[in-house]
Amino acid sequence: MRASIDKPIGAGDVSVAFFDLDGTLVVGQTTVLLVRFLREVGVVSRAFVLGTALWFLGYKAGLIKVTESSREKGAGVFAGLAESEVDGLMARFTDEVLVPRFHAAATAALAEHQDAGDHVMVISAALDPVVGALCRRLGVDDFVGTPCEVVDGRYSGRLTGPSPHAAEKVRVAAACMQRRGADAADCWAYADHGSDLALLKSVGHPVAVNAHSALLRVARQEGWPILP
């Protein structure tokens, strides 16, 4: 269910609702969950899982920052796999791992926007095959994730462009609103992390979801709706 907001969903002539993925639509970090899943099905090694776990602990402790180089290493999980194989694995991953972790309030808000005829877009720094599979499950046609290179029908383990994170999310959202002729004042954004503050401030209707402390403080100060 959406929070109590002065402007009803669907009230604008053209409205776009932007949704983050990790921590917003899904509780948890999809990269960690993905690596565990791929280990269980025998795609990645134990060493790869251990390396990912150590990196994530460093990130949580504030000792490591996310870089495009680190995201490219993450894309290595798909290296050598055929597109069809990844599609099948991501469908399983979504149904078996992500669906049970859906954030009920956020996914309900997404469905409400869809029912109201608003355009819904998911923008996430998660790997594109993950974002795509999740969006197919939610009936969302428009999404942007970290782009993974495919050569001759197989994933190379490299990226083809920047990941939509922080300022890049704002750029992607602005381009979408321009394409659709939407006024930012009539648009919505849902996110959980302080790194998405710029995105939230770029629209007229920001909503904090399961908010981390930094975002929670700002949301309370600004009087933004907060979905627990």
PDB file of N, CA, C and O in Angstrom, residues 125-180:
ATOM      1  N   ALA A 125      21.321  -0.465 -10.263  1.00  0.00           N
ATOM      2  CA  ALA A 125      22.710  -0.791 -10.579  1.00  0.00           C
ATOM      3  C   ALA A 125      22.947  -2.288 -10.592  1.00  0.00           C
ATOM      4  O   ALA A 125      24.063  -2.742 -10.879  1.00  0.00           O
ATOM      5  N   ALA A 126      21.920  -3.085 -10.309  1.00  0.00           N
ATOM      6  CA  ALA A 126      22.043  -4.535 -10.423  1.00  0.00           C
ATOM      7  C   ALA A 126      22.281  -4.900 -11.889  1.00  0.00           C
ATOM      8  O   ALA A 126      21.962  -4.130 -12.796  1.00  0.00           O
ATOM      9  N   LEU A 127      22.846  -6.072 -12.120  1.00  0.00           N
ATOM     10  CA  LEU A 127      23.144  -6.505 -13.487  1.00  0.00           C
ATOM     11  C   LEU A 127      21.867  -6.595 -14.316  1.00  0.00           C
ATOM     12  O   LEU A 127      20.829  -7.060 -13.841  1.00  0.00           O
ATOM     13  N   ASP A 128      21.972  -6.169 -15.558  1.00  0.00           N
ATOM     14  CA  ASP A 128      20.815  -6.082 -16.442  1.00  0.00           C
ATOM     15  C   ASP A 128      19.986  -7.369 -16.534  1.00  0.00           C
ATOM     16  O   ASP A 128      18.756  -7.298 -16.502  1.00  0.00           O
ATOM     17  N   PRO A 129      20.601  -8.568 -16.632  1.00  0.00           N
ATOM     18  CA  PRO A 129      19.771  -9.778 -16.692  1.00  0.00           C
ATOM     19  C   PRO A 129      18.927  -9.984 -15.434  1.00  0.00           C
ATOM     20  O   PRO A 129      17.824 -10.531 -15.507  1.00  0.00           O
ATOM     21  N   VAL A 130      19.443  -9.555 -14.284  1.00  0.00           N
ATOM     22  CA  VAL A 130      18.689  -9.660 -13.030  1.00  0.00           C
ATOM     23  C   VAL A 130      17.511  -8.701 -13.046  1.00  0.00           C
ATOM     24  O   VAL A 130      16.374  -9.070 -12.729  1.00  0.00           O
ATOM     25  N   VAL A 131      17.782  -7.457 -13.434  1.00  0.00           N
ATOM     26  CA  VAL A 131      16.727  -6.447 -13.476  1.00  0.00           C
ATOM     27  C   VAL A 131      15.646  -6.843 -14.483  1.00  0.00           C
ATOM     28  O   VAL A 131      14.450  -6.733 -14.207  1.00  0.00           O
ATOM     29  N   GLY A 132      16.068  -7.338 -15.635  1.00  0.00           N
ATOM     30  CA  GLY A 132      15.116  -7.733 -16.661  1.00  0.00           C
ATOM     31  C   GLY A 132      14.199  -8.852 -16.217  1.00  0.00           C
ATOM     32  O   GLY A 132      12.980  -8.806 -16.450  1.00  0.00           O
ATOM     33  N   ALA A 133      14.753  -9.859 -15.566  1.00  0.00           N
ATOM     34  CA  ALA A 133      13.946 -10.989 -15.106  1.00  0.00           C
ATOM     35  C   ALA A 133      12.944 -10.553 -14.050  1.00  0.00           C
ATOM     36  O   ALA A 133      11.779 -10.966 -14.058  1.00  0.00           O
ATOM     37  N   LEU A 134      13.387  -9.709 -13.132  1.00  0.00           N
ATOM     38  CA  LEU A 134      12.486  -9.220 -12.094  1.00  0.00           C
ATOM     39  C   LEU A 134      11.368  -8.385 -12.704  1.00  0.00           C
ATOM     40  O   LEU A 134      10.198  -8.516 -12.312  1.00  0.00           O
ATOM     41  N   CYS A 135      11.711  -7.531 -13.669  1.00  0.00           N
ATOM     42  CA  CYS A 135      10.698  -6.684 -14.296  1.00  0.00           C
ATOM     43  C   CYS A 135       9.683  -7.502 -15.083  1.00  0.00           C
ATOM     44  O   CYS A 135       8.485  -7.176 -15.098  1.00  0.00           O
ATOM     45  N   ARG A 136      10.139  -8.551 -15.740  1.00  0.00           N
ATOM     46  CA  ARG A 136       9.178  -9.416 -16.440  1.00  0.00           C
ATOM     47  C   ARG A 136       8.194 -10.017 -15.446  1.00  0.00           C
ATOM     48  O   ARG A 136       7.003 -10.151 -15.739  1.00  0.00           O
ATOM     49  N   ARG A 137       8.675 -10.370 -14.269  1.00  0.00           N
ATOM     50  CA  ARG A 137       7.815 -10.948 -13.230  1.00  0.00           C
ATOM     51  C   ARG A 137       6.789  -9.932 -12.741  1.00  0.00           C
ATOM     52  O   ARG A 137       5.658 -10.297 -12.383  1.00  0.00           O
ATOM     53  N   LEU A 138       7.176  -8.646 -12.726  1.00  0.00           N
ATOM     54  CA  LEU A 138       6.290  -7.591 -12.238  1.00  0.00           C
ATOM     55  C   LEU A 138       5.483  -6.932 -13.356  1.00  0.00           C
ATOM     56  O   LEU A 138       4.683  -6.032 -13.091  1.00  0.00           O
ATOM     57  N   GLY A 139       5.711  -7.352 -14.598  1.00  0.00           N
ATOM     58  CA  GLY A 139       4.982  -6.768 -15.710  1.00  0.00           C
ATOM     59  C   GLY A 139       5.453  -5.375 -16.063  1.00  0.00           C
ATOM     60  O   GLY A 139       4.678  -4.552 -16.566  1.00  0.00           O
ATOM     61  N   VAL A 140       6.737  -5.091 -15.816  1.00  0.00           N
ATOM     62  CA  VAL A 140       7.320  -3.782 -16.135  1.00  0.00           C
ATOM     63  C   VAL A 140       8.147  -3.918 -17.404  1.00  0.00           C
ATOM     64  O   VAL A 140       9.074  -4.734 -17.470  1.00  0.00           O
ATOM     65  N   ASP A 141       7.841  -3.096 -18.403  1.00  0.00           N
ATOM     66  CA  ASP A 141       8.528  -3.186 -19.695  1.00  0.00           C
ATOM     67  C   ASP A 141       9.761  -2.293 -19.791  1.00  0.00           C
ATOM     68  O   ASP A 141      10.639  -2.531 -20.621  1.00  0.00           O
ATOM     69  N   ASP A 142       9.822  -1.244 -18.971  1.00  0.00           N
ATOM     70  CA  ASP A 142      10.887  -0.246 -19.086  1.00  0.00           C
ATOM     71  C   ASP A 142      11.824  -0.355 -17.882  1.00  0.00           C
ATOM     72  O   ASP A 142      11.398  -0.161 -16.735  1.00  0.00           O
ATOM     73  N   PHE A 143      13.076  -0.637 -18.143  1.00  0.00           N
ATOM     74  CA  PHE A 143      14.029  -0.781 -17.048  1.00  0.00           C
ATOM     75  C   PHE A 143      15.440  -0.515 -17.561  1.00  0.00           C
ATOM     76  O   PHE A 143      15.726  -0.640 -18.754  1.00  0.00           O
ATOM     77  N   VAL A 144      16.304  -0.151 -16.628  1.00  0.00           N
ATOM     78  CA  VAL A 144      17.722   0.035 -16.931  1.00  0.00           C
ATOM     79  C   VAL A 144      18.524  -0.591 -15.796  1.00  0.00           C
ATOM     80  O   VAL A 144      18.292  -0.291 -14.618  1.00  0.00           O
ATOM     81  N   GLY A 145      19.452  -1.478 -16.158  1.00  0.00           N
ATOM     82  CA  GLY A 145      20.362  -2.070 -15.189  1.00  0.00           C
ATOM     83  C   GLY A 145      21.788  -1.884 -15.660  1.00  0.00           C
ATOM     84  O   GLY A 145      22.036  -1.215 -16.677  1.00  0.00           O
ATOM     85  N   THR A 146      22.735  -2.444 -14.955  1.00  0.00           N
ATOM     86  CA  THR A 146      24.126  -2.383 -15.388  1.00  0.00           C
ATOM     87  C   THR A 146      24.284  -3.249 -16.639  1.00  0.00           C
ATOM     88  O   THR A 146      24.030  -4.457 -16.590  1.00  0.00           O
ATOM     89  N   PRO A 147      24.680  -2.672 -17.765  1.00  0.00           N
ATOM     90  CA  PRO A 147      24.643  -3.384 -19.051  1.00  0.00           C
ATOM     91  C   PRO A 147      25.785  -4.387 -19.218  1.00  0.00           C
ATOM     92  O   PRO A 147      26.960  -4.044 -19.107  1.00  0.00           O
ATOM     93  N   CYS A 148      25.432  -5.621 -19.500  1.00  0.00           N
ATOM     94  CA  CYS A 148      26.409  -6.702 -19.661  1.00  0.00           C
ATOM     95  C   CYS A 148      26.598  -7.018 -21.148  1.00  0.00           C
ATOM     96  O   CYS A 148      25.624  -7.136 -21.896  1.00  0.00           O
ATOM     97  N   GLU A 149      27.826  -7.173 -21.538  1.00  0.00           N
ATOM     98  CA  GLU A 149      28.138  -7.411 -22.951  1.00  0.00           C
ATOM     99  C   GLU A 149      27.825  -8.858 -23.350  1.00  0.00           C
ATOM    100  O   GLU A 149      28.114  -9.801 -22.610  1.00  0.00           O
ATOM    101  N   VAL A 150      27.244  -8.991 -24.539  1.00  0.00           N
ATOM    102  CA  VAL A 150      26.986 -10.300 -25.138  1.00  0.00           C
ATOM    103  C   VAL A 150      27.695 -10.339 -26.488  1.00  0.00           C
ATOM    104  O   VAL A 150      27.529  -9.442 -27.320  1.00  0.00           O
ATOM    105  N   VAL A 151      28.505 -11.364 -26.698  1.00  0.00           N
ATOM    106  CA  VAL A 151      29.237 -11.536 -27.951  1.00  0.00           C
ATOM    107  C   VAL A 151      28.909 -12.913 -28.515  1.00  0.00           C
ATOM    108  O   VAL A 151      29.105 -13.927 -27.844  1.00  0.00           O
ATOM    109  N   ASP A 152      28.369 -12.920 -29.736  1.00  0.00           N
ATOM    110  CA  ASP A 152      28.001 -14.193 -30.390  1.00  0.00           C
ATOM    111  C   ASP A 152      27.110 -15.047 -29.489  1.00  0.00           C
ATOM    112  O   ASP A 152      27.273 -16.267 -29.390  1.00  0.00           O
ATOM    113  N   GLY A 153      26.155 -14.393 -28.844  1.00  0.00           N
ATOM    114  CA  GLY A 153      25.165 -15.117 -28.055  1.00  0.00           C
ATOM    115  C   GLY A 153      25.611 -15.535 -26.670  1.00  0.00           C
ATOM    116  O   GLY A 153      24.869 -16.219 -25.962  1.00  0.00           O
ATOM    117  N   ARG A 154      26.818 -15.115 -26.258  1.00  0.00           N
ATOM    118  CA  ARG A 154      27.314 -15.481 -24.923  1.00  0.00           C
ATOM    119  C   ARG A 154      27.796 -14.239 -24.173  1.00  0.00           C
ATOM    120  O   ARG A 154      28.324 -13.307 -24.781  1.00  0.00           O
ATOM    121  N   TYR A 155      27.617 -14.270 -22.866  1.00  0.00           N
ATOM    122  CA  TYR A 155      28.079 -13.161 -22.038  1.00  0.00           C
ATOM    123  C   TYR A 155      29.592 -13.201 -21.926  1.00  0.00           C
ATOM    124  O   TYR A 155      30.189 -14.249 -21.667  1.00  0.00           O
ATOM    125  N   SER A 156      30.207 -12.026 -22.117  1.00  0.00           N
ATOM    126  CA  SER A 156      31.671 -11.945 -22.098  1.00  0.00           C
ATOM    127  C   SER A 156      32.231 -11.735 -20.695  1.00  0.00           C
ATOM    128  O   SER A 156      33.428 -11.947 -20.461  1.00  0.00           O
ATOM    129  N   GLY A 157      31.378 -11.290 -19.762  1.00  0.00           N
ATOM    130  CA  GLY A 157      31.856 -10.943 -18.434  1.00  0.00           C
ATOM    131  C   GLY A 157      32.288  -9.493 -18.338  1.00  0.00           C
ATOM    132  O   GLY A 157      32.801  -9.050 -17.302  1.00  0.00           O
ATOM    133  N   ARG A 158      32.050  -8.729 -19.416  1.00  0.00           N
ATOM    134  CA  ARG A 158      32.381  -7.310 -19.426  1.00  0.00           C
ATOM    135  C   ARG A 158      31.112  -6.467 -19.489  1.00  0.00           C
ATOM    136  O   ARG A 158      30.036  -6.979 -19.821  1.00  0.00           O
ATOM    137  N   LEU A 159      31.267  -5.185 -19.212  1.00  0.00           N
ATOM    138  CA  LEU A 159      30.159  -4.240 -19.290  1.00  0.00           C
ATOM    139  C   LEU A 159      30.234  -3.448 -20.585  1.00  0.00           C
ATOM    140  O   LEU A 159      31.305  -3.308 -21.176  1.00  0.00           O
ATOM    141  N   THR A 160      29.098  -2.905 -21.001  1.00  0.00           N
ATOM    142  CA  THR A 160      29.073  -2.103 -22.221  1.00  0.00           C
ATOM    143  C   THR A 160      28.779  -0.631 -21.943  1.00  0.00           C
ATOM    144  O   THR A 160      28.641   0.155 -22.882  1.00  0.00           O
ATOM    145  N   GLY A 161      28.690  -0.266 -20.690  1.00  0.00           N
ATOM    146  CA  GLY A 161      28.399   1.125 -20.354  1.00  0.00           C
ATOM    147  C   GLY A 161      28.355   1.311 -18.863  1.00  0.00           C
ATOM    148  O   GLY A 161      28.557   0.366 -18.096  1.00  0.00           O
ATOM    149  N   PRO A 162      28.083   2.538 -18.406  1.00  0.00           N
ATOM    150  CA  PRO A 162      28.067   2.827 -16.972  1.00  0.00           C
ATOM    151  C   PRO A 162      26.860   2.204 -16.278  1.00  0.00           C
ATOM    152  O   PRO A 162      25.808   2.011 -16.896  1.00  0.00           O
ATOM    153  N   SER A 163      27.019   1.916 -15.011  1.00  0.00           N
ATOM    154  CA  SER A 163      25.900   1.409 -14.228  1.00  0.00           C
ATOM    155  C   SER A 163      25.038   2.588 -13.784  1.00  0.00           C
ATOM    156  O   SER A 163      25.564   3.661 -13.479  1.00  0.00           O
ATOM    157  N   PRO A 164      23.728   2.421 -13.753  1.00  0.00           N
ATOM    158  CA  PRO A 164      22.844   3.514 -13.327  1.00  0.00           C
ATOM    159  C   PRO A 164      22.853   3.652 -11.808  1.00  0.00           C
ATOM    160  O   PRO A 164      22.017   3.089 -11.100  1.00  0.00           O
ATOM    161  N   HIS A 165      23.806   4.414 -11.301  1.00  0.00           N
ATOM    162  CA  HIS A 165      23.983   4.598  -9.864  1.00  0.00           C
ATOM    163  C   HIS A 165      24.107   6.084  -9.576  1.00  0.00           C
ATOM    164  O   HIS A 165      24.749   6.828 -10.328  1.00  0.00           O
ATOM    165  N   ALA A 166      23.446   6.564  -8.502  1.00  0.00           N
ATOM    166  CA  ALA A 166      23.559   7.951  -8.052  1.00  0.00           C
ATOM    167  C   ALA A 166      23.229   8.926  -9.194  1.00  0.00           C
ATOM    168  O   ALA A 166      22.113   8.933  -9.712  1.00  0.00           O
ATOM    169  N   ALA A 167      24.205   9.747  -9.617  1.00  0.00           N
ATOM    170  CA  ALA A 167      23.945  10.774 -10.622  1.00  0.00           C
ATOM    171  C   ALA A 167      23.498  10.178 -11.955  1.00  0.00           C
ATOM    172  O   ALA A 167      22.709  10.793 -12.691  1.00  0.00           O
ATOM    173  N   GLU A 168      23.985   8.974 -12.277  1.00  0.00           N
ATOM    174  CA  GLU A 168      23.584   8.333 -13.534  1.00  0.00           C
ATOM    175  C   GLU A 168      22.105   7.978 -13.510  1.00  0.00           C
ATOM    176  O   GLU A 168      21.416   8.028 -14.542  1.00  0.00           O
ATOM    177  N   LYS A 169      21.571   7.621 -12.318  1.00  0.00           N
ATOM    178  CA  LYS A 169      20.131   7.360 -12.213  1.00  0.00           C
ATOM    179  C   LYS A 169      19.328   8.611 -12.542  1.00  0.00           C
ATOM    180  O   LYS A 169      18.288   8.545 -13.204  1.00  0.00           O
ATOM    181  N   VAL A 170      19.812   9.751 -12.057  1.00  0.00           N
ATOM    182  CA  VAL A 170      19.125  11.012 -12.333  1.00  0.00           C
ATOM    183  C   VAL A 170      19.112  11.286 -13.835  1.00  0.00           C
ATOM    184  O   VAL A 170      18.099  11.704 -14.398  1.00  0.00           O
ATOM    185  N   ARG A 171      20.239  11.032 -14.500  1.00  0.00           N
ATOM    186  CA  ARG A 171      20.320  11.256 -15.941  1.00  0.00           C
ATOM    187  C   ARG A 171      19.343  10.351 -16.679  1.00  0.00           C
ATOM    188  O   ARG A 171      18.638  10.794 -17.598  1.00  0.00           O
ATOM    189  N   VAL A 172      19.293   9.068 -16.292  1.00  0.00           N
ATOM    190  CA  VAL A 172      18.394   8.113 -16.934  1.00  0.00           C
ATOM    191  C   VAL A 172      16.939   8.527 -16.725  1.00  0.00           C
ATOM    192  O   VAL A 172      16.124   8.500 -17.660  1.00  0.00           O
ATOM    193  N   ALA A 173      16.604   8.932 -15.502  1.00  0.00           N
ATOM    194  CA  ALA A 173      15.230   9.344 -15.205  1.00  0.00           C
ATOM    195  C   ALA A 173      14.855  10.598 -15.988  1.00  0.00           C
ATOM    196  O   ALA A 173      13.746  10.700 -16.535  1.00  0.00           O
ATOM    197  N   ALA A 174      15.777  11.570 -16.055  1.00  0.00           N
ATOM    198  CA  ALA A 174      15.497  12.813 -16.786  1.00  0.00           C
ATOM    199  C   ALA A 174      15.256  12.534 -18.261  1.00  0.00           C
ATOM    200  O   ALA A 174      14.360  13.120 -18.885  1.00  0.00           O
ATOM    201  N   ALA A 175      16.051  11.621 -18.831  1.00  0.00           N
ATOM    202  CA  ALA A 175      15.883  11.272 -20.244  1.00  0.00           C
ATOM    203  C   ALA A 175      14.529  10.608 -20.474  1.00  0.00           C
ATOM    204  O   ALA A 175      13.861  10.867 -21.484  1.00  0.00           O
ATOM    205  N   CYS A 176      14.119   9.767 -19.540  1.00  0.00           N
ATOM    206  CA  CYS A 176      12.822   9.103 -19.654  1.00  0.00           C
ATOM    207  C   CYS A 176      11.684  10.119 -19.598  1.00  0.00           C
ATOM    208  O   CYS A 176      10.753  10.070 -20.408  1.00  0.00           O
ATOM    209  N   MET A 177      11.758  11.051 -18.645  1.00  0.00           N
ATOM    210  CA  MET A 177      10.704  12.058 -18.523  1.00  0.00           C
ATOM    211  C   MET A 177      10.636  12.928 -19.771  1.00  0.00           C
ATOM    212  O   MET A 177       9.540  13.279 -20.231  1.00  0.00           O
ATOM    213  N   GLN A 178      11.795  13.252 -20.337  1.00  0.00           N
ATOM    214  CA  GLN A 178      11.813  14.068 -21.561  1.00  0.00           C
ATOM    215  C   GLN A 178      11.178  13.310 -22.718  1.00  0.00           C
ATOM    216  O   GLN A 178      10.384  13.881 -23.488  1.00  0.00           O
ATOM    217  N   ARG A 179      11.527  12.027 -22.858  1.00  0.00           N
ATOM    218  CA  ARG A 179      10.960  11.221 -23.950  1.00  0.00           C
ATOM    219  C   ARG A 179       9.444  11.153 -23.870  1.00  0.00           C
ATOM    220  O   ARG A 179       8.753  11.180 -24.887  1.00  0.00           O
ATOM    221  N   ARG A 180       8.938  11.065 -22.682  1.00  0.00           N
ATOM    222  CA  ARG A 180       7.500  10.873 -22.490  1.00  0.00           C
ATOM    223  C   ARG A 180       6.745  12.189 -22.306  1.00  0.00           C
ATOM    224  O   ARG A 180       5.522  12.186 -22.125  1.00  0.00           O
TER     225      ARG A 180
END
